[in-house]
XYZ file of C-alpha atoms in Angstrom:
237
model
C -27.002 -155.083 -30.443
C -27.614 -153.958 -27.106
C -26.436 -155.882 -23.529
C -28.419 -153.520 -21.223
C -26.721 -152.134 -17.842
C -25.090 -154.237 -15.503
C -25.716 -157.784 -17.090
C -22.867 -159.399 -15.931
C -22.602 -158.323 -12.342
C -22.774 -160.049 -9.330
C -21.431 -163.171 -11.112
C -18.546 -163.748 -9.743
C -17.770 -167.364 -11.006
C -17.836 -166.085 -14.438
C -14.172 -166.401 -16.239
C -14.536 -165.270 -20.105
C -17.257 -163.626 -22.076
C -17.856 -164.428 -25.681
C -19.155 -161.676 -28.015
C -19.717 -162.849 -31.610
C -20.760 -159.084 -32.549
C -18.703 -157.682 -35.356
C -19.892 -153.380 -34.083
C -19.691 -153.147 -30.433
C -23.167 -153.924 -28.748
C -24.646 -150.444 -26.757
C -24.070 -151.263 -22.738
C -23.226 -150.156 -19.198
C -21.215 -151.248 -16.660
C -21.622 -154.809 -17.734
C -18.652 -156.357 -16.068
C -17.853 -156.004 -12.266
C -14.019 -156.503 -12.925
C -12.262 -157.386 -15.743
C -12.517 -160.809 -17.361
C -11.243 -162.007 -20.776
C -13.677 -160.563 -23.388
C -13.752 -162.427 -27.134
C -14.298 -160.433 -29.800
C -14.031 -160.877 -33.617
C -10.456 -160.086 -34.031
C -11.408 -157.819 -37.213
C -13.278 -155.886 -34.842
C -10.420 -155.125 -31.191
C -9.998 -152.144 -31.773
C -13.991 -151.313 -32.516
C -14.310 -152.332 -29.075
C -11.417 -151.049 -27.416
C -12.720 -147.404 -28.440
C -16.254 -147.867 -28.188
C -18.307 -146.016 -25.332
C -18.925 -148.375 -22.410
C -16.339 -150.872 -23.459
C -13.326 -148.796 -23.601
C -12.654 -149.290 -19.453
C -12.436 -153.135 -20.410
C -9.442 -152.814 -23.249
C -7.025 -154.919 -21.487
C -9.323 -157.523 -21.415
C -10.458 -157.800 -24.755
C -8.924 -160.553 -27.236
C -9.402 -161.119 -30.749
C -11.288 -164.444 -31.267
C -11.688 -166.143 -34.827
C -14.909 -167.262 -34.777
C -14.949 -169.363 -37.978
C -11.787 -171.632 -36.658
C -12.625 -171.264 -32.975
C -9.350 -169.855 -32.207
C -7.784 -167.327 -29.792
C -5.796 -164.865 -32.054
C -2.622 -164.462 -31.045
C -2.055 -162.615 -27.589
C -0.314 -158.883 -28.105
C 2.032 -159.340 -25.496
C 3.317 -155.909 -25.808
C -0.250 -154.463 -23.988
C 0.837 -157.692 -21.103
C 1.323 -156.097 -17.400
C 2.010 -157.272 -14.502
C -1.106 -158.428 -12.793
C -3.083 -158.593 -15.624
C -5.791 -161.907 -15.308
C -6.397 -163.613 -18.519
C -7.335 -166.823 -20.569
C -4.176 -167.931 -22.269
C -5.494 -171.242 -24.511
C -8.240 -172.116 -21.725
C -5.887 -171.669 -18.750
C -7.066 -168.532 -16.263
C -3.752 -167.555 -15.040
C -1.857 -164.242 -14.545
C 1.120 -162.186 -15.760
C 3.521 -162.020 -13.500
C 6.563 -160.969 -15.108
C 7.365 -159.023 -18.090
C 10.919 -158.747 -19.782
C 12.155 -157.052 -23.033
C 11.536 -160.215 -25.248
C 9.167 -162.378 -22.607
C 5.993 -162.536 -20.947
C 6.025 -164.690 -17.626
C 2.361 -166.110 -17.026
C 1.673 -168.105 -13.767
C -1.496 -170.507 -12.999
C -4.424 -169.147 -11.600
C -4.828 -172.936 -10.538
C -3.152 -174.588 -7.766
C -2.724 -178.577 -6.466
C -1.795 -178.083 -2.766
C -0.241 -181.320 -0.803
C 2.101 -182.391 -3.946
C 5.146 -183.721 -3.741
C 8.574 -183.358 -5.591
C 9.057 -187.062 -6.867
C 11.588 -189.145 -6.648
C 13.490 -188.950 -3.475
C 16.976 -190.302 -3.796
C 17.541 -190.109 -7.370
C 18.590 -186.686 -8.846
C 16.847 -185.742 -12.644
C 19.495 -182.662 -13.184
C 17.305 -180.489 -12.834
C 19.591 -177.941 -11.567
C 18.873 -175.209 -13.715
C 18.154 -172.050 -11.099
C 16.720 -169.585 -14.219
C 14.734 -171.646 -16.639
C 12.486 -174.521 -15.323
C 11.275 -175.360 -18.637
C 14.851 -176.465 -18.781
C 14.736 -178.808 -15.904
C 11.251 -180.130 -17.276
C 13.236 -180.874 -20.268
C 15.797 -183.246 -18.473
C 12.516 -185.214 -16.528
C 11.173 -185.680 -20.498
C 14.336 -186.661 -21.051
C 14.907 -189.211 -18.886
C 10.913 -190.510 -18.993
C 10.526 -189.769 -15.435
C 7.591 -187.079 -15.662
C 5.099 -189.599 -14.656
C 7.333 -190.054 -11.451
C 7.423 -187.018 -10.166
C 4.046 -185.287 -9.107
C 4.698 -182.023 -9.420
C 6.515 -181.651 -13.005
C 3.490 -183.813 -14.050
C 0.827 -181.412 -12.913
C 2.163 -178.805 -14.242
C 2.274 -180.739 -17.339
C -1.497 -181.680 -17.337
C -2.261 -177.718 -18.169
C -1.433 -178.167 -21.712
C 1.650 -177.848 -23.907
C 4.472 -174.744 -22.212
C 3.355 -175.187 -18.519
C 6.213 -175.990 -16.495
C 7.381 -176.245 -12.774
C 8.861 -172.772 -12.068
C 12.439 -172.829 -11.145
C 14.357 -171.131 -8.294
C 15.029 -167.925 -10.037
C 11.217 -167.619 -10.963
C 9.448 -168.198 -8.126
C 11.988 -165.121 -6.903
C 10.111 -163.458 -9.827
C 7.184 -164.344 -9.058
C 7.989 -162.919 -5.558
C 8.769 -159.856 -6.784
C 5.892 -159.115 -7.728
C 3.415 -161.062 -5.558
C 0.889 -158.212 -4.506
C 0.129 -157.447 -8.098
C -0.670 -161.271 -8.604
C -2.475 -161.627 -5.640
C -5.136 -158.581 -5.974
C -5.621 -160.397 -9.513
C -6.200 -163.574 -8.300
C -8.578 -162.292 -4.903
C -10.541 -160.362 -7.701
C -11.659 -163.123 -9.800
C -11.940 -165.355 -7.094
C -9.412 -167.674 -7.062
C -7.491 -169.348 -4.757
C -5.106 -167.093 -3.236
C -1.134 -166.854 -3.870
C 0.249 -165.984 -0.606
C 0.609 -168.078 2.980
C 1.748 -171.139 1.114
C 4.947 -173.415 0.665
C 6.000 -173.669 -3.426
C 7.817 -176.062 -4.973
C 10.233 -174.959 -7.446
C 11.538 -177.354 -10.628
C 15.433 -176.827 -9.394
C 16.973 -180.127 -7.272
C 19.668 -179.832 -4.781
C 21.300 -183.222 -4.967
C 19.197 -186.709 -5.003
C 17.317 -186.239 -2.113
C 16.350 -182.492 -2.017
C 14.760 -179.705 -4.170
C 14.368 -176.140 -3.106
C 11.112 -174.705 -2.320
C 10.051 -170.987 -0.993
C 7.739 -169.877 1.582
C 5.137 -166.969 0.159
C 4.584 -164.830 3.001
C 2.369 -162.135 3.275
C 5.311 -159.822 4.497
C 8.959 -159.807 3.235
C 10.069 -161.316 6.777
C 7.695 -164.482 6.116
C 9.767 -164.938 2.496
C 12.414 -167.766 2.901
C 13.520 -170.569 0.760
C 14.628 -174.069 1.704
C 15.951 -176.985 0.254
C 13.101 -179.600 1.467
C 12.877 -183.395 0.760
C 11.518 -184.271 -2.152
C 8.840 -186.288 -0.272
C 7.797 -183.179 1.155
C 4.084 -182.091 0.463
C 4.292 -178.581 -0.950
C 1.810 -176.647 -3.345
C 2.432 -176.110 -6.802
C 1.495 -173.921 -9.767
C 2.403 -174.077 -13.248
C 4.149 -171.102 -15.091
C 4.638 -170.629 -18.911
C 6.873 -167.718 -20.754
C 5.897 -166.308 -23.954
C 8.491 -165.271 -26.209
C 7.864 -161.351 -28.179
């Protein structure tokens, strides 16, 4: 019934908070930033208007306690930059359109390459990378190429971003950084990406993420290349 006053600070390796309450425990300042807070999903919007846990309302998540289950997300509240726990994956929103939410990794595998130099997948799909993760499932070939398989490994909708959305992802790069620098995680900016769409057999494009719109560029880079990788996912409305 009561968390006391500043219980969770200073812990800055913590990722979600579980709170089987049904009526909003009395507290202060418990969180330094926010973090994905469970609550019995009768009970969101008890918490979301309570004193003290109010400031935390884009954090908070209804949780099913009985089939330990995430209710669904309510992707109209979804901003850019927001940090959450999507199905046990930290990761961050980094695009939002009419009917979609855009979420990218908050986990990265650095020194990964493309797969498969020589032999073109057709994955040329410049908009949609789930597409071009399609035509590697297709074909069998996931297992052969690093990067579409790591992305994989997250869980069921994590894909290699394509062109088009790492340009998203671009976009909007500051928001997703100050999320990830928050909670501690590795950073998003200074690296080399791949992306899922192939230029011919031997190359695939990639971008540079550089801390200034100068540093931006992308290449088409053998596929033998070691680049870094994260895994996006888009939500449909």
């Amino acid at each position: 019934t009561d968390l006391g006053n500043y219980t969770f600070s200073n812990c800055p390796k913590l990722t979600r908070l579980y709170c089987h309450a049904t009526v909003p425990p009395t507290c202060y300042n418990i969180l330094d930033s926010g973090i994905n807070i469970y609550v019995p999903y009768q009970s969101v919007e008890a918490y979301k208007t309570s004193d003290n846990w109010e400031k935390y309302a884009n954090y908070i998540v209804g949780y099913d306690y009985e089939q330990n289950d995430e209710v669904d997300l309510d992707l109209s509240k979804c901003k850019v930059g927001d940090f959450i726990n999507y199905k046990g994956v930290n990761c961050v929103v980094f695009y939002v359109e009419k009917d979609a939410v855009k979420l990218v990794s908050a986990s990265i595998k650095d020194k990964c390459e493309w797969g498969l130099p020589g032999q073109s997948i057709g994955a040329y799909d410049t908009n949609d990378g789930s597409k071009n993760a399609e035509k590697a499932k297709s074909k069998g070939l996931v297992n052969s190429l690093p990067a579409f398989a790591w992305c994989e490994s997250l869980g069921d909708g994590w894909y290699l971003p394509s062109r088009g959305e790492l340009g998203q992802l671009i976009e909007n790069r500051y928001s997703v950084e100050a999320a990830l620098e928050n909670m501690n995680c590795s950073t998003l900016l200074g690296k080399k990406y791949w992306s899922s769409t192939e230029d011919g057999a031997g190359y695939a494009y990639s971008t540079n993420f550089g801390y200034s719109s100068v540093d931006i560029e992308t290449y088409i880079s053998s596929k033998n290349a070691n680049m870094s990788v994260r895994a996006v996912m888009t939500i449909k409305k």
